[in-house]
């Protein structure tokens, strides 16, 4: 006999999490039960416009029909082999992803942090095998206020004390310079430098867009210094900024591009290190791996994601609607907004601290049917699915105006 468990309310479910779930997050008090496209619905049937999109993991919206169909088809056929054997989906995924990014080779992983960790290993190996850096002397130059994930090596080069405190000892071999500062970068790079690793737009820092010329400057500087340029496009990539990759705004091709989040279409975790052949070919069997990396389900969904991006439609939408977003935020500047930064359909909005913290504003927006997330202090981040309609976006901006108007 099947027993019927009575449905629990949002409040009951939030209360039930408390004693059993690690407290490493402070979610907004909304319990999502269903979603489609740009909309999510909570346990009580209240609807919300998703203006966060899983930190850009849902660039194509919730349950995009083409992605769900690709997943269903693959679920019915083959889901996992491990890399002990070949699977019939991986070659196409790698070929098409390499072509999409203009690079040569792909190392498939699962989460964003794993892609970053993998890149750290790959560029170090490249420094020893190709550049000739003495053993264990390789350095990687990174930017202050970076966010590349949560593993021990990655927090070793974070400048966020909350992310680091209590987790030492840390991995050596990293130099931190201010973001958007080519002179500081030039001073930090030397003959031990394997790579410069930066986000083309710093997402978690509050959608910080560097000055025009910075990314091209990093490309030029790394080329001259004989080290690699690694662009972490895990949040900025795959359509979000109005281009396939954010580095395209300056016509830059890095040596290594890190992808994640939207690469799994909001269905499965899929990440990848995509690089020039000279770089990724330093890996040999046994030196790196992942049980789930490159699994056929991930490859099928990832291929369907690449297929959506090959049309150019999502990049165009992000660029066009990004204009609407920017205009809307310009109109709010001085009216509750004290500053903002946008790149495509992505914005960091600094709200007047007199109105409330980012968290308080996020909670007020939630009560008005809009889901966003604060970053630091009084900054909120807007990153809706790229499938959002202009009408939905304008509606969200009207609600933001209403919420910010309430001092
Ligand atoms: C730029 C960047 N790199 C890496 C990561 C880590 O990705 P994940 O949470 O999948 O490990 C994130 C996550 O927010 C990110 O924004």
PDB file of N, CA, C and O in Angstrom, residues 45 93 95 106 108 115 120 144 161 198 208 218 244 260 277-278 306 316 322 328 335 342 353-354 372 379 389 391 399:
ATOM      1  N   UNK A  45       1.498  27.690  -4.577  1.00  0.00           N
ATOM      2  CA  UNK A  45       0.993  28.081  -5.898  1.00  0.00           C
ATOM      3  C   UNK A  45       1.230  29.538  -6.255  1.00  0.00           C
ATOM      4  O   UNK A  45       0.756  30.012  -7.282  1.00  0.00           O
ATOM      5  N   UNK A  93      29.778  16.454 -28.569  1.00  0.00           N
ATOM      6  CA  UNK A  93      29.756  17.552 -27.593  1.00  0.00           C
ATOM      7  C   UNK A  93      31.077  18.330 -27.642  1.00  0.00           C
ATOM      8  O   UNK A  93      31.094  19.564 -27.745  1.00  0.00           O
ATOM      9  N   UNK A  95      33.430  18.390 -29.992  1.00  0.00           N
ATOM     10  CA  UNK A  95      33.660  19.050 -31.296  1.00  0.00           C
ATOM     11  C   UNK A  95      32.881  20.357 -31.385  1.00  0.00           C
ATOM     12  O   UNK A  95      33.419  21.398 -31.773  1.00  0.00           O
ATOM     13  N   UNK A 106      38.777  20.011 -25.423  1.00  0.00           N
ATOM     14  CA  UNK A 106      37.823  20.131 -24.313  1.00  0.00           C
ATOM     15  C   UNK A 106      38.163  19.100 -23.237  1.00  0.00           C
ATOM     16  O   UNK A 106      38.405  17.936 -23.539  1.00  0.00           O
ATOM     17  N   UNK A 108      36.086  17.707 -20.205  1.00  0.00           N
ATOM     18  CA  UNK A 108      34.767  17.810 -19.565  1.00  0.00           C
ATOM     19  C   UNK A 108      34.826  17.496 -18.078  1.00  0.00           C
ATOM     20  O   UNK A 108      35.442  16.512 -17.667  1.00  0.00           O
ATOM     21  N   UNK A 115      36.072  22.796 -12.832  1.00  0.00           N
ATOM     22  CA  UNK A 115      36.715  23.311 -14.049  1.00  0.00           C
ATOM     23  C   UNK A 115      37.885  24.214 -13.674  1.00  0.00           C
ATOM     24  O   UNK A 115      38.956  24.151 -14.283  1.00  0.00           O
ATOM     25  N   UNK A 120      43.784  24.994 -13.028  1.00  0.00           N
ATOM     26  CA  UNK A 120      44.981  25.265 -12.214  1.00  0.00           C
ATOM     27  C   UNK A 120      46.010  24.157 -12.463  1.00  0.00           C
ATOM     28  O   UNK A 120      47.196  24.419 -12.679  1.00  0.00           O
ATOM     29  N   UNK A 144      41.945  40.524  -7.300  1.00  0.00           N
ATOM     30  CA  UNK A 144      41.241  40.717  -6.029  1.00  0.00           C
ATOM     31  C   UNK A 144      39.728  40.704  -6.285  1.00  0.00           C
ATOM     32  O   UNK A 144      39.273  41.028  -7.392  1.00  0.00           O
ATOM     33  N   UNK A 161      37.276  37.280   3.095  1.00  0.00           N
ATOM     34  CA  UNK A 161      37.622  36.633   4.370  1.00  0.00           C
ATOM     35  C   UNK A 161      36.555  35.639   4.826  1.00  0.00           C
ATOM     36  O   UNK A 161      36.857  34.635   5.462  1.00  0.00           O
ATOM     37  N   UNK A 198      41.368  35.282 -14.731  1.00  0.00           N
ATOM     38  CA  UNK A 198      40.419  36.330 -14.329  1.00  0.00           C
ATOM     39  C   UNK A 198      39.022  36.028 -14.852  1.00  0.00           C
ATOM     40  O   UNK A 198      38.847  35.252 -15.802  1.00  0.00           O
ATOM     41  N   UNK A 208      30.980  43.457 -11.900  1.00  0.00           N
ATOM     42  CA  UNK A 208      31.986  44.497 -12.120  1.00  0.00           C
ATOM     43  C   UNK A 208      32.555  44.336 -13.535  1.00  0.00           C
ATOM     44  O   UNK A 208      33.160  43.305 -13.858  1.00  0.00           O
ATOM     45  N   UNK A 218      45.070  42.350 -21.187  1.00  0.00           N
ATOM     46  CA  UNK A 218      45.490  41.100 -20.546  1.00  0.00           C
ATOM     47  C   UNK A 218      45.980  40.121 -21.620  1.00  0.00           C
ATOM     48  O   UNK A 218      46.993  39.437 -21.440  1.00  0.00           O
ATOM     49  N   UNK A 244      28.553  35.118 -27.158  1.00  0.00           N
ATOM     50  CA  UNK A 244      28.719  33.757 -26.639  1.00  0.00           C
ATOM     51  C   UNK A 244      29.634  33.781 -25.418  1.00  0.00           C
ATOM     52  O   UNK A 244      29.332  33.200 -24.380  1.00  0.00           O
ATOM     53  N   UNK A 260      30.699  26.525 -17.371  1.00  0.00           N
ATOM     54  CA  UNK A 260      29.927  25.705 -16.430  1.00  0.00           C
ATOM     55  C   UNK A 260      28.513  26.211 -16.446  1.00  0.00           C
ATOM     56  O   UNK A 260      28.017  26.667 -17.478  1.00  0.00           O
ATOM     57  N   UNK A 277      45.146  23.527 -28.243  1.00  0.00           N
ATOM     58  CA  UNK A 277      45.713  22.167 -28.204  1.00  0.00           C
ATOM     59  C   UNK A 277      47.015  22.122 -27.414  1.00  0.00           C
ATOM     60  O   UNK A 277      47.241  21.228 -26.613  1.00  0.00           O
ATOM     61  N   UNK A 278      47.865  23.106 -27.640  1.00  0.00           N
ATOM     62  CA  UNK A 278      49.179  23.129 -26.979  1.00  0.00           C
ATOM     63  C   UNK A 278      49.057  23.062 -25.457  1.00  0.00           C
ATOM     64  O   UNK A 278      49.937  22.544 -24.773  1.00  0.00           O
ATOM     65  N   UNK A 306      24.718  23.835 -26.727  1.00  0.00           N
ATOM     66  CA  UNK A 306      25.562  24.416 -27.783  1.00  0.00           C
ATOM     67  C   UNK A 306      24.714  24.693 -29.029  1.00  0.00           C
ATOM     68  O   UNK A 306      24.844  25.744 -29.671  1.00  0.00           O
ATOM     69  N   UNK A 316      21.600  37.511 -29.127  1.00  0.00           N
ATOM     70  CA  UNK A 316      20.890  38.713 -29.624  1.00  0.00           C
ATOM     71  C   UNK A 316      19.883  39.203 -28.594  1.00  0.00           C
ATOM     72  O   UNK A 316      19.782  40.395 -28.322  1.00  0.00           O
ATOM     73  N   UNK A 322      19.255  43.736 -22.930  1.00  0.00           N
ATOM     74  CA  UNK A 322      20.224  44.407 -22.073  1.00  0.00           C
ATOM     75  C   UNK A 322      20.083  45.920 -22.190  1.00  0.00           C
ATOM     76  O   UNK A 322      20.267  46.648 -21.207  1.00  0.00           O
ATOM     77  N   UNK A 328      16.213  51.147 -18.078  1.00  0.00           N
ATOM     78  CA  UNK A 328      15.369  51.095 -16.877  1.00  0.00           C
ATOM     79  C   UNK A 328      16.166  51.485 -15.640  1.00  0.00           C
ATOM     80  O   UNK A 328      15.672  52.216 -14.771  1.00  0.00           O
ATOM     81  N   UNK A 335      16.810  57.613  -7.899  1.00  0.00           N
ATOM     82  CA  UNK A 335      15.515  57.261  -7.309  1.00  0.00           C
ATOM     83  C   UNK A 335      15.608  55.886  -6.652  1.00  0.00           C
ATOM     84  O   UNK A 335      14.915  54.953  -7.039  1.00  0.00           O
ATOM     85  N   UNK A 342      26.080  47.158 -16.045  1.00  0.00           N
ATOM     86  CA  UNK A 342      25.443  46.100 -16.840  1.00  0.00           C
ATOM     87  C   UNK A 342      26.392  45.619 -17.938  1.00  0.00           C
ATOM     88  O   UNK A 342      27.276  46.351 -18.394  1.00  0.00           O
ATOM     89  N   UNK A 353      21.520  52.734   0.477  1.00  0.00           N
ATOM     90  CA  UNK A 353      21.490  52.025   1.773  1.00  0.00           C
ATOM     91  C   UNK A 353      20.366  52.511   2.689  1.00  0.00           C
ATOM     92  O   UNK A 353      19.932  51.775   3.572  1.00  0.00           O
ATOM     93  N   UNK A 354      19.884  53.735   2.458  1.00  0.00           N
ATOM     94  CA  UNK A 354      18.775  54.237   3.281  1.00  0.00           C
ATOM     95  C   UNK A 354      17.512  53.414   3.043  1.00  0.00           C
ATOM     96  O   UNK A 354      16.622  53.342   3.896  1.00  0.00           O
ATOM     97  N   UNK A 372      15.291  37.804  -6.809  1.00  0.00           N
ATOM     98  CA  UNK A 372      16.667  38.238  -7.104  1.00  0.00           C
ATOM     99  C   UNK A 372      17.518  37.819  -5.922  1.00  0.00           C
ATOM    100  O   UNK A 372      17.007  37.293  -4.940  1.00  0.00           O
ATOM    101  N   UNK A 379      23.998  45.680  -2.695  1.00  0.00           N
ATOM    102  CA  UNK A 379      23.984  45.390  -4.135  1.00  0.00           C
ATOM    103  C   UNK A 379      23.079  44.192  -4.412  1.00  0.00           C
ATOM    104  O   UNK A 379      23.149  43.187  -3.708  1.00  0.00           O
ATOM    105  N   UNK A 389      10.665  37.910 -21.775  1.00  0.00           N
ATOM    106  CA  UNK A 389      10.118  38.811 -22.799  1.00  0.00           C
ATOM    107  C   UNK A 389      10.366  40.257 -22.365  1.00  0.00           C
ATOM    108  O   UNK A 389      10.590  40.538 -21.181  1.00  0.00           O
ATOM    109  N   UNK A 391       8.194  42.536 -22.196  1.00  0.00           N
ATOM    110  CA  UNK A 391       7.099  42.916 -21.301  1.00  0.00           C
ATOM    111  C   UNK A 391       7.388  42.456 -19.863  1.00  0.00           C
ATOM    112  O   UNK A 391       7.180  43.211 -18.906  1.00  0.00           O
ATOM    113  N   UNK A 399       8.285  46.975 -10.877  1.00  0.00           N
ATOM    114  CA  UNK A 399       8.194  46.511  -9.482  1.00  0.00           C
ATOM    115  C   UNK A 399       9.425  46.962  -8.696  1.00  0.00           C
ATOM    116  O   UNK A 399       9.326  47.368  -7.539  1.00  0.00           O
TER     117      UNK A 399
END
